[in-house]
CSV table of C-alpha atoms and ligand atoms in Angstrom, one decimal:
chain,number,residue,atom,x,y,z
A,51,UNK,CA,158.4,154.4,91.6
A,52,UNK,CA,157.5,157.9,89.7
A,53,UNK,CA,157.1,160.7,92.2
A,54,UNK,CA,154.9,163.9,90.8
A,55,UNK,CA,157.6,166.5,92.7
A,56,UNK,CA,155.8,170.0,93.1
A,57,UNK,CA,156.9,173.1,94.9
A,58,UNK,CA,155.9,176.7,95.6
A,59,UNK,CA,152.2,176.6,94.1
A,60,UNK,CA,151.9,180.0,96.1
A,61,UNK,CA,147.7,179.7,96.0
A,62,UNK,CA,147.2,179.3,92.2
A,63,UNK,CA,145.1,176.6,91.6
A,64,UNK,CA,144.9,177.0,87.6
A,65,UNK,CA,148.6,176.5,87.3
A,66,UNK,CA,148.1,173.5,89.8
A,67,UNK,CA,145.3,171.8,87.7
A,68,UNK,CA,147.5,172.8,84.4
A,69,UNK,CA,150.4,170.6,86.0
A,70,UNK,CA,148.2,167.6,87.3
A,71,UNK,CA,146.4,167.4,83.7
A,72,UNK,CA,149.6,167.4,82.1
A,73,UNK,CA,151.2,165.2,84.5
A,74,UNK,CA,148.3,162.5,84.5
A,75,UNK,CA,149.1,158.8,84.4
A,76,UNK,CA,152.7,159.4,84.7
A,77,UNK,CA,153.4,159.4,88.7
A,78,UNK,CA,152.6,157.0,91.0
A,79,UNK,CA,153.3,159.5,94.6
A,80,UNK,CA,153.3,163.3,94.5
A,81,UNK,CA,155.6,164.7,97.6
A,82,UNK,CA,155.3,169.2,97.9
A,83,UNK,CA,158.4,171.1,99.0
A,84,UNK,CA,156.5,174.1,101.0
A,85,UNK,CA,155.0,177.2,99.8
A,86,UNK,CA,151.2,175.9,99.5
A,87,UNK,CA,149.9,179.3,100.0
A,88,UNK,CA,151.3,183.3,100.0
A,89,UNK,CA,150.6,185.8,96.6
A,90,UNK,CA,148.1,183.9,94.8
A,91,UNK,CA,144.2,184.0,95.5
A,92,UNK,CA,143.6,180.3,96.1
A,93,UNK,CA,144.5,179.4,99.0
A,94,UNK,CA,141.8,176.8,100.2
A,95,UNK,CA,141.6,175.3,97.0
A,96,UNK,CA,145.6,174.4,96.6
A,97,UNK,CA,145.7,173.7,100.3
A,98,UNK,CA,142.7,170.8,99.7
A,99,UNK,CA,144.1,169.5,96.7
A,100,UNK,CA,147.9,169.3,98.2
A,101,UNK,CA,146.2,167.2,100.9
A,102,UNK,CA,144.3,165.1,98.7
A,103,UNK,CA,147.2,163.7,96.3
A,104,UNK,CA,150.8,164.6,98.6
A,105,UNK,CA,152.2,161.7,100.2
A,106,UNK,CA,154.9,164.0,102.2
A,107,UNK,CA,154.8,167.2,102.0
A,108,UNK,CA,157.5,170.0,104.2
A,109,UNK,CA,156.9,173.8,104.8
A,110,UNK,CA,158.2,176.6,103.1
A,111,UNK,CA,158.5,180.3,104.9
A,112,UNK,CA,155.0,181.7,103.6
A,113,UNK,CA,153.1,178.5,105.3
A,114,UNK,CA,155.0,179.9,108.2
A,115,UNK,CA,154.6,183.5,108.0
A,116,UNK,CA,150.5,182.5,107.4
A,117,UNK,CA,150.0,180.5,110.1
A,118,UNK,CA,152.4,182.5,113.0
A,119,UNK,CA,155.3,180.8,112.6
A,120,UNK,CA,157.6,182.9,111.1
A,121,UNK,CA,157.5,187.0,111.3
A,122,UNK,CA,155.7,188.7,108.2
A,123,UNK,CA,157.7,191.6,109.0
A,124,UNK,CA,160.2,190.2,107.8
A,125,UNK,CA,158.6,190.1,104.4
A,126,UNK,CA,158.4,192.8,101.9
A,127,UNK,CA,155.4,194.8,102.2
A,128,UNK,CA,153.4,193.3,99.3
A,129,UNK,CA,154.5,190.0,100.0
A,130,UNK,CA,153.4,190.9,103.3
A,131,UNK,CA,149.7,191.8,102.2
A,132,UNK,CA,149.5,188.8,100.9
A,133,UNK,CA,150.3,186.9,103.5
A,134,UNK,CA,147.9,188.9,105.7
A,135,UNK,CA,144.7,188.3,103.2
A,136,UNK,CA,145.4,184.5,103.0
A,137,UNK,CA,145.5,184.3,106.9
A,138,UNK,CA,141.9,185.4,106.7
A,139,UNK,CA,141.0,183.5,103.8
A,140,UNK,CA,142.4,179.9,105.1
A,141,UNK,CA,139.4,178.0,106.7
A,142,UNK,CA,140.8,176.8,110.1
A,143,UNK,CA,141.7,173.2,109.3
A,144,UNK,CA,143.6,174.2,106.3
A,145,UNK,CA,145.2,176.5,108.9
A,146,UNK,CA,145.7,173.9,111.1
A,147,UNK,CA,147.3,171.8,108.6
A,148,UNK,CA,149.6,174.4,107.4
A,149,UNK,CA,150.7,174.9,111.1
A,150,UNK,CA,151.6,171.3,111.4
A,151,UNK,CA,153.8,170.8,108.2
A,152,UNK,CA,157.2,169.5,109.2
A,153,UNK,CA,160.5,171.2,108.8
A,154,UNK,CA,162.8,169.7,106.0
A,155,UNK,CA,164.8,167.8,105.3
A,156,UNK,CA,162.8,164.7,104.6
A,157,UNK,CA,163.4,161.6,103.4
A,158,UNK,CA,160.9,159.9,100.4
A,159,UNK,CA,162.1,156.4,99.5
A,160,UNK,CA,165.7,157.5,97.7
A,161,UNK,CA,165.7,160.8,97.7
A,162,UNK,CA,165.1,163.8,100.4
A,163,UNK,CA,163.3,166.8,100.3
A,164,UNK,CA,163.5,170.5,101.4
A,165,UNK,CA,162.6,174.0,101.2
A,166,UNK,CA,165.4,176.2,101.0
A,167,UNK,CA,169.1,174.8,101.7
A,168,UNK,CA,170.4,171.9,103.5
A,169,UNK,CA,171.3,173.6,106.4
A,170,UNK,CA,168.5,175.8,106.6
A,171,UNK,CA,165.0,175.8,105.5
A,172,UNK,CA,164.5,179.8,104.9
A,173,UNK,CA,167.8,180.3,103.3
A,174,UNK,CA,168.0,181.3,98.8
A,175,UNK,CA,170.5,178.2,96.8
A,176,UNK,CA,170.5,180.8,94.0
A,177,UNK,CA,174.2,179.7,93.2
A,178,UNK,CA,177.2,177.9,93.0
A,179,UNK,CA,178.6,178.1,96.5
A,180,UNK,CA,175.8,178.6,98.5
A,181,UNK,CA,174.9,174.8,96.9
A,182,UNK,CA,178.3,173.4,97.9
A,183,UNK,CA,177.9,172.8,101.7
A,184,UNK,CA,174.8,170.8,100.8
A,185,UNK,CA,175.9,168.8,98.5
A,186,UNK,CA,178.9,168.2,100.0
A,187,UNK,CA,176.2,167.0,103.6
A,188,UNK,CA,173.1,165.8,101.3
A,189,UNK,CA,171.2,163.4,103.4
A,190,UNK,CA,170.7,161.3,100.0
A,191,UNK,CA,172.2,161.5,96.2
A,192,UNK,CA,169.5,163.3,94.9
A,193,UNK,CA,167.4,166.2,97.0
A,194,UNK,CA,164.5,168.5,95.8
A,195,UNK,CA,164.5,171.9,97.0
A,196,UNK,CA,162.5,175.2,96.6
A,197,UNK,CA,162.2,178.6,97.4
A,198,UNK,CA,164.1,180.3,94.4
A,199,UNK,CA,161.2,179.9,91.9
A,200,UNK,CA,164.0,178.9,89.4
A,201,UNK,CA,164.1,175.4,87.6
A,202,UNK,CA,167.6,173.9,87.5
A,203,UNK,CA,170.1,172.8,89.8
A,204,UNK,CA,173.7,172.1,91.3
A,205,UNK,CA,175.6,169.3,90.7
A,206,UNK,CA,178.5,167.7,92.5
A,207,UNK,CA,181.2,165.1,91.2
A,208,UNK,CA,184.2,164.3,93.2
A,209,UNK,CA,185.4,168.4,93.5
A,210,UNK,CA,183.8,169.3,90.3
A,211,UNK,CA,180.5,171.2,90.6
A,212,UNK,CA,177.8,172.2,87.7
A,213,UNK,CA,175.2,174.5,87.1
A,214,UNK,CA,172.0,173.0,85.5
A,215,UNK,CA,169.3,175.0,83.8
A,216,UNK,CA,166.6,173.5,81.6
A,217,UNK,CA,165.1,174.9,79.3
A,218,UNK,CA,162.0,172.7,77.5
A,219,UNK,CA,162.0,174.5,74.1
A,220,UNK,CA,158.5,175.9,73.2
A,221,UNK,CA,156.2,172.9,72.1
A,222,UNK,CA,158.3,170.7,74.2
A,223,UNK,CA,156.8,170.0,77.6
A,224,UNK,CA,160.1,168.7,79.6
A,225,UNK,CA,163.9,168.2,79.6
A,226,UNK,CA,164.8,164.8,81.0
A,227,UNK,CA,168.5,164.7,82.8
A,228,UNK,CA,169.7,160.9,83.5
A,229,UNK,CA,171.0,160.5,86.7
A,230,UNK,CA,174.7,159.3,87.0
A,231,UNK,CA,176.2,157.0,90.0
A,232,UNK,CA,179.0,159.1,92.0
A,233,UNK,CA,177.3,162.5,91.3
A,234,UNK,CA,175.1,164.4,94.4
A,235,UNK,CA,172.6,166.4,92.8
A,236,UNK,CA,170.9,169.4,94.3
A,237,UNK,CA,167.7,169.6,91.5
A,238,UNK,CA,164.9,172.3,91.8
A,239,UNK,CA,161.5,171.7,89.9
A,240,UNK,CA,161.0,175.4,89.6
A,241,UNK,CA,157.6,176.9,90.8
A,242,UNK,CA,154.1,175.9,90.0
A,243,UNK,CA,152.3,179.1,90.7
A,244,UNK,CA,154.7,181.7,90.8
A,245,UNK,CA,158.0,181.5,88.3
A,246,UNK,CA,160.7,183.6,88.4
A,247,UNK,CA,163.5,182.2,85.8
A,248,UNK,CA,161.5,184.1,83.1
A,249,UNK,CA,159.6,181.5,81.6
A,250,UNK,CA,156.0,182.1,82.6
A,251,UNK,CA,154.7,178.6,82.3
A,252,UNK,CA,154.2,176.1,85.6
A,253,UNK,CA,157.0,174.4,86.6
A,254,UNK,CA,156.7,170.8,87.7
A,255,UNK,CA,159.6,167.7,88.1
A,256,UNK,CA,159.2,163.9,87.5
A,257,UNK,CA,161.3,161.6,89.0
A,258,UNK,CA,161.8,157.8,88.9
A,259,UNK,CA,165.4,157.7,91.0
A,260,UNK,CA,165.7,154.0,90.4
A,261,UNK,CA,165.4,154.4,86.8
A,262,UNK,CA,168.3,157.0,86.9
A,263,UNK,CA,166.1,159.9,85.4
A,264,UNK,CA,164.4,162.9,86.2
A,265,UNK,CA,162.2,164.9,84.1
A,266,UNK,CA,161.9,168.8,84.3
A,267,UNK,CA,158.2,170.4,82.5
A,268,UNK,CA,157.0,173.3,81.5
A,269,UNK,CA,153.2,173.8,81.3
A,270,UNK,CA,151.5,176.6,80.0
A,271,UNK,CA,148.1,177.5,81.7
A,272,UNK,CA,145.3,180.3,81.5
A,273,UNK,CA,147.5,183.3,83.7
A,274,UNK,CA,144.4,186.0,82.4
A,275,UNK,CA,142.1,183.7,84.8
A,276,UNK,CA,144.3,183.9,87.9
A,277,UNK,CA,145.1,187.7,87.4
A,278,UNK,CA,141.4,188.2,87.3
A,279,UNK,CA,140.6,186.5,90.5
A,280,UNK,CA,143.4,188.3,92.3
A,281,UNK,CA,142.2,191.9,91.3
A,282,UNK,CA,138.9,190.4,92.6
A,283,UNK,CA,140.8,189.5,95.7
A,284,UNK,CA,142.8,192.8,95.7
A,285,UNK,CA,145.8,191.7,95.8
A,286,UNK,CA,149.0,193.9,95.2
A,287,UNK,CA,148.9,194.6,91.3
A,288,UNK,CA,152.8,194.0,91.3
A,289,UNK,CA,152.0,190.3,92.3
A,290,UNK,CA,149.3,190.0,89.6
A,291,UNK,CA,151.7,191.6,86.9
A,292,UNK,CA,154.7,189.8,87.4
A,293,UNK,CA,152.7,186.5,86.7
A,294,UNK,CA,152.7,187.2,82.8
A,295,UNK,CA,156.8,187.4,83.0
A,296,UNK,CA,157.7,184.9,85.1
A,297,UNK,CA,160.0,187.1,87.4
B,928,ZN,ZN1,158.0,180.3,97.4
């Protein structure tokens, strides 16, 4: 089974179509790690489509903060703008539906899924031992998380860890890691709508667990077009800036 593994498409629909095109015919389920909606100016749009093709899909903090469940003060104050626009943008079933996402971790055939860590669905993996207690308690071999924006991952063999980063050189489109028996990975397929490692394109993973491999892409798409709608929208230039950097 090929899963289509998104995360943190943060509302921008043109990275999200960029990512499906490129990813067509190659996955036979899609599963979402959280982060629908919050910064970017499509919220109804990504929040349709994530319905249409995700098979299981968990929350992230900005599906929270959008629909009342978590505090949006405890967001910075653009972050928290946004937040406040997509709550008015968000027709109610979308709304609805965003409310009802379940907490990670999740389980999806061999692997699990989740937003932030393990042990705690809000909190950053951005290193080494803030991975460590969960891989050490990983519900499966191989779990998907969010939240960081940053493609990579932590890897765990016996008491040796790794950091992984890929990088898909520039008319490459992915970096495939095989998976190895006795190793607990921690893998992150970096952010659809909002990337922060630096490399502006969407980030997207592939996985077929069974077949031992998982594939990390890179998609460039039309960020001029998303900017454009946001100033539209009027949302906070830094979020409409930072878009052309990844970061
Ligand atoms: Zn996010």
């Amino acid at each position: 089974m090929r899963y289509l593994i998104l995360s943190d498409i943060h509302a921008n629909r043109t990275a999200l179509e960029a990512a499906l095109e490129a990813a067509k015919g190659k996955w036979d389920k899609a599963v979402c790690l959280g982060d629908l909606v919050g910064y970017g100016p499509d919220p109804n749009e990504v929040t349709d489509r994530v319905r249409e093709i995700s098979s299981l899909t968990i929350r992230g903090n900005h599906d929270k903060a959008v629909t009342g469940l978590g505090d949006p003060e405890e967001f910075n104050p653009i972050a928290r703008n946004a937040v406040l626009w997509t709550r008015e943008q968000l027709r109610t079933e979308n709304f609805e539906y965003l409310k009802e996402l379940p907490r990670g971790p999740l389980q999806a055939d061999s692997f699990s899924i989740i937003h932030g860590s393990v042990h705690d669905e809000d909190e950053y993996v951005f290193a080494p031992e803030l991975a460590l207690p969960g891989l050490q308690d990983a519900p499966s071999n191989v779990v998907f998380f969010g939240h960081t924006h940053i493609q990579g991952g932590f890897t765990l063999r016996g008491e040796e860890m790794a950091v992984l980063h890929f990088k898909p050189a520039f008319g490459s489109h992915f970096s495939r890691l095989t998976l190895e028996e006795g190793t607990t990975y921690l893998l992150n397929p970096g952010s659809i709508g909002q990337p922060r490692d630096g490399d502006p394109r969407a980030a997207f993973a592939i996985a077929d667990i069974e077949d031992q491999w998982v594939e990390f892409w890179r998609v460039s798409y039309d960020i001029e077009d998303v900017q454009r709608r946001m100033t539209q929208a009027g949302l906070p230039e830094p979020l409409i800036l930072r878009l052309s950097f990844g970061r």
